[in-house]
């Protein structure tokens, strides 16, 4: 897959670790984040990364900030994006199976790197279940046109 990754100043170290994990798994990683210390406002990163997913340029995105919350708020403003901050492996799997999440956000100041890696692997390995879940996801996406 072609995976967008992005981070603000709080997520530099975690971004590097997650990038390595993704590349080791054979994915192409497109970096929208910062790699050097210094203030970087999360909407500045979230917007182009989310647009890359919405346009189909990337298959999905992983965005990292201090809490993961700012990145999820910003990414969800882009039409076609379903972003959420995830802090446990069970939710990581279920949010792909039930919500078809296309942008995963992580809080580098909230969870450790090993848990972050586990979350990413669960999310990537899970598959959307469709059926009644597809109907519900469609109801959410229809709200973008109201
Ligand atoms: C940056 O200090 C911090 O506010 C940001 O990384 C994020 O946690 C916001 O949601």
Tab-separated table of N, CA and C and ligand atoms in Angstrom:
chain	number	residue	atom	x	y	z
A	1	UNK	N	0.837	-1.193	0.000
A	1	UNK	CA	0.000	0.000	0.000
A	1	UNK	C	0.878	1.252	0.000
A	2	UNK	N	0.273	2.344	-0.400
A	2	UNK	CA	0.939	3.652	-0.328
A	2	UNK	C	0.336	4.362	0.880
A	3	UNK	N	1.129	4.571	1.883
A	3	UNK	CA	0.615	5.074	3.152
A	3	UNK	C	1.201	6.453	3.452
A	4	UNK	N	0.315	7.432	3.674
A	4	UNK	CA	0.756	8.763	4.080
A	4	UNK	C	1.058	8.738	5.572
A	5	UNK	N	2.135	9.398	5.967
A	5	UNK	CA	2.428	9.509	7.386
A	5	UNK	C	2.706	10.975	7.688
A	6	UNK	N	2.288	11.413	8.865
A	6	UNK	CA	2.503	12.814	9.211
A	6	UNK	C	2.629	12.978	10.708
A	7	UNK	N	3.321	14.011	11.110
A	7	UNK	CA	3.526	14.260	12.533
A	7	UNK	C	3.851	15.723	12.764
A	8	UNK	N	3.518	16.190	13.976
A	8	UNK	CA	4.001	17.502	14.390
A	8	UNK	C	5.262	17.295	15.224
A	9	UNK	N	5.679	18.334	15.946
A	9	UNK	CA	6.926	18.256	16.718
A	9	UNK	C	6.877	17.204	17.823
A	10	UNK	N	5.668	16.875	18.291
A	10	UNK	CA	5.542	15.890	19.371
A	10	UNK	C	5.721	14.454	18.868
A	11	UNK	N	5.640	14.264	17.557
A	11	UNK	CA	5.603	12.895	17.030
A	11	UNK	C	6.803	12.484	16.194
A	12	UNK	N	7.890	13.223	16.297
A	12	UNK	CA	9.052	12.948	15.427
A	12	UNK	C	9.604	11.540	15.639
A	13	UNK	N	9.834	11.183	16.899
A	13	UNK	CA	10.445	9.880	17.192
A	13	UNK	C	9.501	8.737	16.820
A	14	UNK	N	8.220	8.881	17.182
A	14	UNK	CA	7.258	7.810	16.886
A	14	UNK	C	7.074	7.672	15.376
A	15	UNK	N	7.062	8.787	14.657
A	15	UNK	CA	6.936	8.727	13.184
A	15	UNK	C	8.056	7.907	12.574
A	16	UNK	N	9.293	8.119	13.080
A	16	UNK	CA	10.443	7.390	12.532
A	16	UNK	C	10.283	5.880	12.764
A	17	UNK	N	9.826	5.515	13.943
A	17	UNK	CA	9.654	4.092	14.275
A	17	UNK	C	8.538	3.458	13.434
A	18	UNK	N	7.439	4.188	13.282
A	18	UNK	CA	6.307	3.655	12.514
A	18	UNK	C	6.662	3.587	11.032
A	19	UNK	N	7.411	4.553	10.551
A	19	UNK	CA	7.861	4.521	9.152
A	19	UNK	C	8.686	3.267	8.886
A	20	UNK	N	9.599	2.951	9.811
A	20	UNK	CA	10.439	1.762	9.650
A	20	UNK	C	9.576	0.503	9.631
A	21	UNK	N	8.616	0.440	10.543
A	21	UNK	CA	7.710	-0.721	10.588
A	21	UNK	C	6.978	-0.882	9.253
A	22	UNK	N	6.460	0.216	8.727
A	22	UNK	CA	5.699	0.161	7.476
A	22	UNK	C	6.592	-0.274	6.315
A	23	UNK	N	7.788	0.284	6.274
A	23	UNK	CA	8.708	-0.072	5.176
A	23	UNK	C	9.148	-1.527	5.286
A	24	UNK	N	9.363	-1.998	6.516
A	24	UNK	CA	9.735	-3.406	6.715
A	24	UNK	C	8.625	-4.338	6.237
A	25	UNK	N	7.384	-3.837	6.295
A	25	UNK	CA	6.252	-4.644	5.828
A	25	UNK	C	5.991	-4.464	4.337
A	26	UNK	N	6.846	-3.721	3.669
A	26	UNK	CA	6.768	-3.592	2.226
A	26	UNK	C	5.894	-2.464	1.709
A	27	UNK	N	5.487	-1.565	2.591
A	27	UNK	CA	4.650	-0.451	2.162
A	27	UNK	C	5.502	0.727	1.680
A	28	UNK	N	4.919	1.502	0.780
A	28	UNK	CA	5.547	2.760	0.385
A	28	UNK	C	5.032	3.847	1.328
A	29	UNK	N	5.931	4.626	1.886
A	29	UNK	CA	5.536	5.640	2.866
A	29	UNK	C	5.773	7.034	2.282
A	30	UNK	N	4.734	7.862	2.332
A	30	UNK	CA	4.847	9.241	1.862
A	30	UNK	C	4.823	10.140	3.097
A	31	UNK	N	5.897	10.868	3.310
A	31	UNK	CA	6.074	11.638	4.547
A	31	UNK	C	5.558	13.070	4.411
A	32	UNK	N	4.530	13.395	5.197
A	32	UNK	CA	3.989	14.760	5.237
A	32	UNK	C	4.407	15.479	6.517
A	33	UNK	N	5.173	14.803	7.369
A	33	UNK	CA	5.482	15.355	8.687
A	33	UNK	C	6.827	16.038	8.751
A	34	UNK	N	7.157	16.475	9.972
A	34	UNK	CA	8.443	17.136	10.209
A	34	UNK	C	9.443	16.122	10.756
A	35	UNK	N	10.719	16.397	10.497
A	35	UNK	CA	11.779	15.498	10.960
A	35	UNK	C	12.783	16.211	11.855
A	36	UNK	N	12.614	17.510	12.015
A	36	UNK	CA	13.533	18.267	12.877
A	36	UNK	C	12.719	19.001	13.932
A	37	UNK	N	13.270	19.160	15.140
A	37	UNK	CA	12.545	19.830	16.223
A	37	UNK	C	12.196	21.277	15.866
A	38	UNK	N	11.144	21.774	16.491
A	38	UNK	CA	10.655	23.128	16.198
A	38	UNK	C	9.160	23.061	16.016
A	39	UNK	N	8.477	24.134	16.323
A	39	UNK	CA	7.017	24.128	16.281
A	39	UNK	C	6.476	23.768	14.896
A	40	UNK	N	5.568	22.813	14.879
A	40	UNK	CA	4.821	22.483	13.656
A	40	UNK	C	3.373	22.284	14.076
A	41	UNK	N	2.482	23.094	13.545
A	41	UNK	CA	1.068	23.029	13.924
A	41	UNK	C	0.391	21.858	13.216
A	42	UNK	N	-0.307	21.035	13.995
A	42	UNK	CA	-0.839	19.782	13.427
A	42	UNK	C	-1.780	19.966	12.229
A	43	UNK	N	-2.591	21.048	12.149
A	43	UNK	CA	-3.453	21.168	10.951
A	43	UNK	C	-2.641	21.318	9.661
A	44	UNK	N	-1.462	21.909	9.780
A	44	UNK	CA	-0.605	22.118	8.604
A	44	UNK	C	-0.177	20.789	8.001
A	45	UNK	N	-0.037	19.780	8.862
A	45	UNK	CA	0.359	18.445	8.402
A	45	UNK	C	-0.865	17.600	8.044
A	46	UNK	N	-1.893	17.683	8.883
A	46	UNK	CA	-3.070	16.821	8.700
A	46	UNK	C	-3.767	17.088	7.364
A	47	UNK	N	-3.862	18.348	6.988
A	47	UNK	CA	-4.633	18.685	5.778
A	47	UNK	C	-4.071	18.049	4.505
A	48	UNK	N	-2.794	18.265	4.172
A	48	UNK	CA	-2.293	17.639	2.930
A	48	UNK	C	-2.276	16.110	2.991
A	49	UNK	N	-2.024	15.558	4.178
A	49	UNK	CA	-2.017	14.084	4.290
A	49	UNK	C	-3.424	13.536	4.073
A	50	UNK	N	-4.419	14.188	4.668
A	50	UNK	CA	-5.813	13.745	4.506
A	50	UNK	C	-6.275	13.931	3.062
A	51	UNK	N	-5.852	15.028	2.438
A	51	UNK	CA	-6.223	15.252	1.033
A	51	UNK	C	-5.617	14.167	0.136
A	52	UNK	N	-4.417	13.702	0.489
A	52	UNK	CA	-3.780	12.636	-0.302
A	52	UNK	C	-4.591	11.347	-0.211
A	53	UNK	N	-5.202	11.090	0.928
A	53	UNK	CA	-6.055	9.906	1.076
A	53	UNK	C	-7.372	10.127	0.329
A	54	UNK	N	-7.976	11.286	0.525
A	54	UNK	CA	-9.273	11.572	-0.103
A	54	UNK	C	-9.179	11.527	-1.628
A	55	UNK	N	-8.040	11.942	-2.169
A	55	UNK	CA	-7.878	11.970	-3.638
A	55	UNK	C	-7.501	10.607	-4.206
A	56	UNK	N	-7.094	9.678	-3.326
A	56	UNK	CA	-6.672	8.364	-3.799
A	56	UNK	C	-5.180	8.255	-4.045
A	57	UNK	N	-4.482	9.383	-3.841
A	57	UNK	CA	-3.017	9.365	-4.021
A	57	UNK	C	-2.369	8.387	-3.028
A	58	UNK	N	-2.942	8.344	-1.822
A	58	UNK	CA	-2.493	7.373	-0.815
A	58	UNK	C	-3.690	6.521	-0.391
A	59	UNK	N	-3.400	5.296	0.037
A	59	UNK	CA	-4.479	4.375	0.423
A	59	UNK	C	-5.041	4.691	1.799
A	60	UNK	N	-4.187	5.195	2.673
A	60	UNK	CA	-4.601	5.518	4.038
A	60	UNK	C	-3.515	6.395	4.644
A	61	UNK	N	-3.750	6.854	5.882
A	61	UNK	CA	-2.743	7.711	6.528
A	61	UNK	C	-2.636	7.379	8.004
A	62	UNK	N	-1.448	7.628	8.527
A	62	UNK	CA	-1.199	7.540	9.965
A	62	UNK	C	-0.631	8.893	10.388
A	63	UNK	N	-1.328	9.558	11.325
A	63	UNK	CA	-0.937	10.897	11.740
A	63	UNK	C	-0.659	10.904	13.236
A	64	UNK	N	0.415	11.541	13.629
A	64	UNK	CA	0.883	11.488	15.016
A	64	UNK	C	1.070	12.905	15.558
A	65	UNK	N	0.449	13.185	16.693
A	65	UNK	CA	0.732	14.421	17.423
A	65	UNK	C	0.836	14.050	18.904
A	66	UNK	N	0.787	15.027	19.781
A	66	UNK	CA	0.965	14.714	21.196
A	66	UNK	C	-0.109	13.784	21.728
A	67	UNK	N	-1.357	14.132	21.482
A	67	UNK	CA	-2.483	13.311	21.946
A	67	UNK	C	-3.111	12.473	20.835
A	68	UNK	N	-2.871	12.829	19.597
A	68	UNK	CA	-3.565	12.210	18.464
A	68	UNK	C	-4.905	12.877	18.185
A	69	UNK	N	-5.341	13.699	19.117
A	69	UNK	CA	-6.679	14.299	18.992
A	69	UNK	C	-6.692	15.435	17.969
A	70	UNK	N	-5.704	16.311	18.030
A	70	UNK	CA	-5.654	17.419	17.077
A	70	UNK	C	-5.601	16.913	15.642
A	71	UNK	N	-4.780	15.915	15.407
A	71	UNK	CA	-4.671	15.342	14.056
A	71	UNK	C	-6.006	14.754	13.600
A	72	UNK	N	-6.725	14.093	14.517
A	72	UNK	CA	-8.004	13.492	14.111
A	72	UNK	C	-9.039	14.577	13.824
A	73	UNK	N	-9.066	15.626	14.645
A	73	UNK	CA	-10.012	16.720	14.396
A	73	UNK	C	-9.757	17.353	13.039
A	74	UNK	N	-8.493	17.620	12.742
A	74	UNK	CA	-8.150	18.292	11.486
A	74	UNK	C	-8.415	17.382	10.281
A	75	UNK	N	-8.006	16.129	10.372
A	75	UNK	CA	-8.181	15.215	9.233
A	75	UNK	C	-9.659	15.008	8.921
A	76	UNK	N	-10.497	14.977	9.957
A	76	UNK	CA	-11.930	14.737	9.738
A	76	UNK	C	-12.639	15.900	9.042
A	77	UNK	N	-11.972	17.036	8.922
A	77	UNK	CA	-12.556	18.171	8.184
A	77	UNK	C	-12.461	17.980	6.675
A	78	UNK	N	-11.660	17.015	6.240
A	78	UNK	CA	-11.505	16.755	4.806
A	78	UNK	C	-12.557	15.740	4.364
A	79	UNK	N	-13.280	16.077	3.312
A	79	UNK	CA	-14.356	15.221	2.812
A	79	UNK	C	-13.828	13.843	2.432
A	80	UNK	N	-14.488	12.822	2.912
A	80	UNK	CA	-14.088	11.450	2.583
A	80	UNK	C	-13.216	10.803	3.641
A	81	UNK	N	-12.844	11.588	4.649
A	81	UNK	CA	-11.945	11.067	5.681
A	81	UNK	C	-12.720	10.563	6.890
A	82	UNK	N	-12.294	9.398	7.362
A	82	UNK	CA	-12.782	8.855	8.643
A	82	UNK	C	-11.552	8.644	9.509
A	83	UNK	N	-11.321	9.600	10.406
A	83	UNK	CA	-10.132	9.561	11.252
A	83	UNK	C	-10.525	9.407	12.711
A	84	UNK	N	-9.698	8.687	13.458
A	84	UNK	CA	-9.915	8.587	14.900
A	84	UNK	C	-8.594	8.301	15.590
A	85	UNK	N	-8.496	8.815	16.816
A	85	UNK	CA	-7.327	8.493	17.633
A	85	UNK	C	-7.580	7.146	18.301
A	86	UNK	N	-6.590	6.290	18.245
A	86	UNK	CA	-6.711	4.935	18.801
A	86	UNK	C	-5.568	4.698	19.791
A	87	UNK	N	-5.924	4.158	20.957
A	87	UNK	CA	-4.921	3.941	22.016
A	87	UNK	C	-4.895	2.507	22.522
A	88	UNK	N	-5.602	1.593	21.828
A	88	UNK	CA	-5.533	0.184	22.226
A	88	UNK	C	-5.697	-0.701	20.993
A	89	UNK	N	-5.168	-1.915	21.090
A	89	UNK	CA	-5.127	-2.811	19.932
A	89	UNK	C	-6.520	-3.299	19.523
A	90	UNK	N	-7.399	-3.491	20.498
A	90	UNK	CA	-8.748	-3.972	20.179
A	90	UNK	C	-9.508	-2.937	19.342
A	91	UNK	N	-9.463	-1.685	19.771
A	91	UNK	CA	-10.137	-0.630	19.002
A	91	UNK	C	-9.514	-0.474	17.625
A	92	UNK	N	-8.199	-0.680	17.543
A	92	UNK	CA	-7.515	-0.572	16.246
A	92	UNK	C	-8.108	-1.562	15.249
A	93	UNK	N	-8.320	-2.790	15.694
A	93	UNK	CA	-8.891	-3.804	14.801
A	93	UNK	C	-10.345	-3.479	14.464
A	94	UNK	N	-11.119	-3.164	15.507
A	94	UNK	CA	-12.554	-2.939	15.306
A	94	UNK	C	-12.849	-1.691	14.483
A	95	UNK	N	-11.989	-0.682	14.575
A	95	UNK	CA	-12.287	0.533	13.829
A	95	UNK	C	-12.044	0.357	12.327
A	96	UNK	N	-11.239	-0.650	11.955
A	96	UNK	CA	-11.165	-1.002	10.536
A	96	UNK	C	-12.354	-1.897	10.174
A	97	UNK	N	-12.633	-2.895	11.019
A	97	UNK	CA	-13.704	-3.847	10.715
A	97	UNK	C	-15.080	-3.168	10.646
A	98	UNK	N	-15.342	-2.252	11.546
A	98	UNK	CA	-16.682	-1.666	11.652
A	98	UNK	C	-16.801	-0.278	11.016
A	99	UNK	N	-15.756	0.541	11.130
A	99	UNK	CA	-15.852	1.935	10.689
A	99	UNK	C	-15.063	2.225	9.418
A	100	UNK	N	-14.297	1.236	8.959
A	100	UNK	CA	-13.451	1.423	7.773
A	100	UNK	C	-12.621	2.699	7.872
A	101	UNK	N	-12.013	2.878	9.028
A	101	UNK	CA	-11.182	4.060	9.288
A	101	UNK	C	-10.095	4.173	8.227
A	102	UNK	N	-9.978	5.350	7.612
A	102	UNK	CA	-8.911	5.489	6.608
A	102	UNK	C	-7.766	6.388	7.076
A	103	UNK	N	-7.932	7.008	8.240
A	103	UNK	CA	-6.821	7.756	8.839
A	103	UNK	C	-6.720	7.388	10.317
A	104	UNK	N	-5.631	6.765	10.674
A	104	UNK	CA	-5.368	6.378	12.061
A	104	UNK	C	-4.521	7.471	12.703
A	105	UNK	N	-4.925	7.938	13.881
A	105	UNK	CA	-4.080	8.925	14.548
A	105	UNK	C	-3.621	8.378	15.898
A	106	UNK	N	-2.403	8.771	16.271
A	106	UNK	CA	-1.759	8.249	17.474
A	106	UNK	C	-1.262	9.402	18.344
A	107	UNK	N	-1.309	9.206	19.645
A	107	UNK	CA	-0.816	10.209	20.589
A	107	UNK	C	0.547	9.818	21.135
A	108	UNK	N	1.575	10.500	20.655
A	108	UNK	CA	2.951	10.129	21.037
A	108	UNK	C	3.243	10.421	22.504
A	109	UNK	N	2.441	11.323	23.104
A	109	UNK	CA	2.638	11.632	24.526
A	109	UNK	C	1.704	10.810	25.412
A	110	UNK	N	0.913	9.944	24.782
A	110	UNK	CA	-0.092	9.169	25.531
A	110	UNK	C	0.268	7.689	25.574
A	111	UNK	N	0.721	7.160	24.449
A	111	UNK	CA	1.047	5.720	24.392
A	111	UNK	C	2.521	5.526	24.055
A	112	UNK	N	3.044	4.353	24.391
A	112	UNK	CA	4.435	4.022	24.095
A	112	UNK	C	4.583	3.481	22.681
A	113	UNK	N	5.820	3.359	22.248
A	113	UNK	CA	6.097	2.976	20.867
A	113	UNK	C	5.670	1.535	20.576
A	114	UNK	N	5.845	0.625	21.557
A	114	UNK	CA	5.470	-0.763	21.278
A	114	UNK	C	3.958	-0.896	21.087
A	115	UNK	N	3.193	-0.188	21.920
A	115	UNK	CA	1.737	-0.206	21.752
A	115	UNK	C	1.354	0.450	20.423
A	116	UNK	N	2.029	1.529	20.077
A	116	UNK	CA	1.745	2.196	18.797
A	116	UNK	C	1.968	1.235	17.622
A	117	UNK	N	3.049	0.481	17.678
A	117	UNK	CA	3.328	-0.480	16.598
A	117	UNK	C	2.244	-1.555	16.536
A	118	UNK	N	1.831	-2.041	17.708
A	118	UNK	CA	0.785	-3.070	17.760
A	118	UNK	C	-0.520	-2.530	17.166
A	119	UNK	N	-0.852	-1.299	17.495
A	119	UNK	CA	-2.067	-0.662	16.974
A	119	UNK	C	-2.008	-0.570	15.451
A	120	UNK	N	-0.869	-0.127	14.938
A	120	UNK	CA	-0.714	0.011	13.482
A	120	UNK	C	-0.868	-1.355	12.805
A	121	UNK	N	-0.263	-2.387	13.366
A	121	UNK	CA	-0.338	-3.717	12.748
A	121	UNK	C	-1.762	-4.274	12.789
A	122	UNK	N	-2.444	-4.098	13.911
A	122	UNK	CA	-3.836	-4.565	14.013
A	122	UNK	C	-4.710	-3.859	12.980
A	123	UNK	N	-4.519	-2.567	12.867
A	123	UNK	CA	-5.336	-1.764	11.945
A	123	UNK	C	-5.066	-2.158	10.491
A	124	UNK	N	-3.798	-2.326	10.140
A	124	UNK	CA	-3.462	-2.683	8.757
A	124	UNK	C	-3.926	-4.094	8.411
A	125	UNK	N	-3.860	-4.999	9.381
A	125	UNK	CA	-4.187	-6.403	9.103
A	125	UNK	C	-5.696	-6.670	9.093
A	126	UNK	N	-6.461	-5.804	9.711
A	126	UNK	CA	-7.911	-6.013	9.778
A	126	UNK	C	-8.572	-5.652	8.445
A	127	UNK	N	-9.749	-6.216	8.224
A	127	UNK	CA	-10.502	-5.900	6.998
A	127	UNK	C	-11.891	-5.404	7.340
A	128	UNK	N	-12.365	-4.459	6.553
A	128	UNK	CA	-13.718	-3.928	6.739
A	128	UNK	C	-14.728	-5.055	6.525
A	129	UNK	N	-15.709	-5.145	7.421
A	129	UNK	CA	-16.653	-6.252	7.371
A	129	UNK	C	-17.836	-5.993	6.445
A	130	UNK	N	-18.049	-4.722	6.062
A	130	UNK	CA	-19.164	-4.419	5.160
A	130	UNK	C	-20.512	-4.684	5.802
A	131	UNK	N	-21.504	-5.082	4.972
A	131	UNK	CA	-22.833	-5.409	5.484
A	131	UNK	C	-23.467	-4.251	6.241
A	132	UNK	N	-23.974	-4.536	7.434
A	132	UNK	CA	-24.644	-3.486	8.220
A	132	UNK	C	-23.673	-2.361	8.584
A	133	UNK	N	-22.384	-2.712	8.683
A	133	UNK	CA	-21.389	-1.681	9.010
A	133	UNK	C	-21.219	-0.719	7.834
A	134	UNK	N	-21.310	-1.239	6.626
A	134	UNK	CA	-21.205	-0.378	5.438
A	134	UNK	C	-22.376	0.607	5.398
A	135	UNK	N	-23.554	0.125	5.784
A	135	UNK	CA	-24.724	1.021	5.804
A	135	UNK	C	-24.511	2.158	6.800
A	136	UNK	N	-23.946	1.820	7.951
A	136	UNK	CA	-23.723	2.851	8.980
A	136	UNK	C	-22.635	3.837	8.562
A	137	UNK	N	-21.565	3.305	7.973
A	137	UNK	CA	-20.501	4.189	7.500
A	137	UNK	C	-21.059	5.121	6.426
A	138	UNK	N	-21.904	4.584	5.544
A	138	UNK	CA	-22.504	5.419	4.493
A	138	UNK	C	-23.375	6.519	5.100
A	139	UNK	N	-24.096	6.186	6.170
A	139	UNK	CA	-24.907	7.207	6.854
A	139	UNK	C	-24.022	8.361	7.362
A	140	UNK	N	-22.865	7.991	7.877
A	140	UNK	CA	-21.930	9.028	8.362
A	140	UNK	C	-21.418	9.851	7.183
A	141	UNK	N	-21.025	9.174	6.099
A	141	UNK	CA	-20.471	9.907	4.963
A	141	UNK	C	-21.527	10.790	4.294
A	142	UNK	N	-22.789	10.343	4.326
A	142	UNK	CA	-23.866	11.156	3.746
A	142	UNK	C	-24.015	12.491	4.477
A	143	UNK	N	-23.618	12.527	5.741
A	143	UNK	CA	-23.717	13.775	6.519
A	143	UNK	C	-22.830	14.872	5.914
A	144	UNK	N	-21.810	14.465	5.140
A	144	UNK	CA	-20.941	15.458	4.519
A	144	UNK	C	-21.679	16.264	3.437
A	145	UNK	N	-22.780	15.717	2.929
A	145	UNK	CA	-23.506	16.379	1.836
A	145	UNK	C	-24.782	17.059	2.309
A	146	UNK	N	-25.011	17.077	3.607
A	146	UNK	CA	-26.261	17.687	4.116
A	146	UNK	C	-26.077	19.183	4.317
B	1	LIG	C1	1.519	20.140	20.577
B	1	LIG	O1	2.097	20.698	21.692
B	1	LIG	C2	0.219	19.441	20.898
B	1	LIG	O2	-0.759	20.367	21.214
B	1	LIG	C3	-0.200	18.588	19.756
B	1	LIG	O3	0.823	17.684	19.477
B	1	LIG	C4	-1.444	17.731	19.923
B	1	LIG	O4	-1.390	17.027	21.115
B	1	LIG	C5	-2.733	18.400	19.740
B	1	LIG	O5	-3.782	17.744	19.692
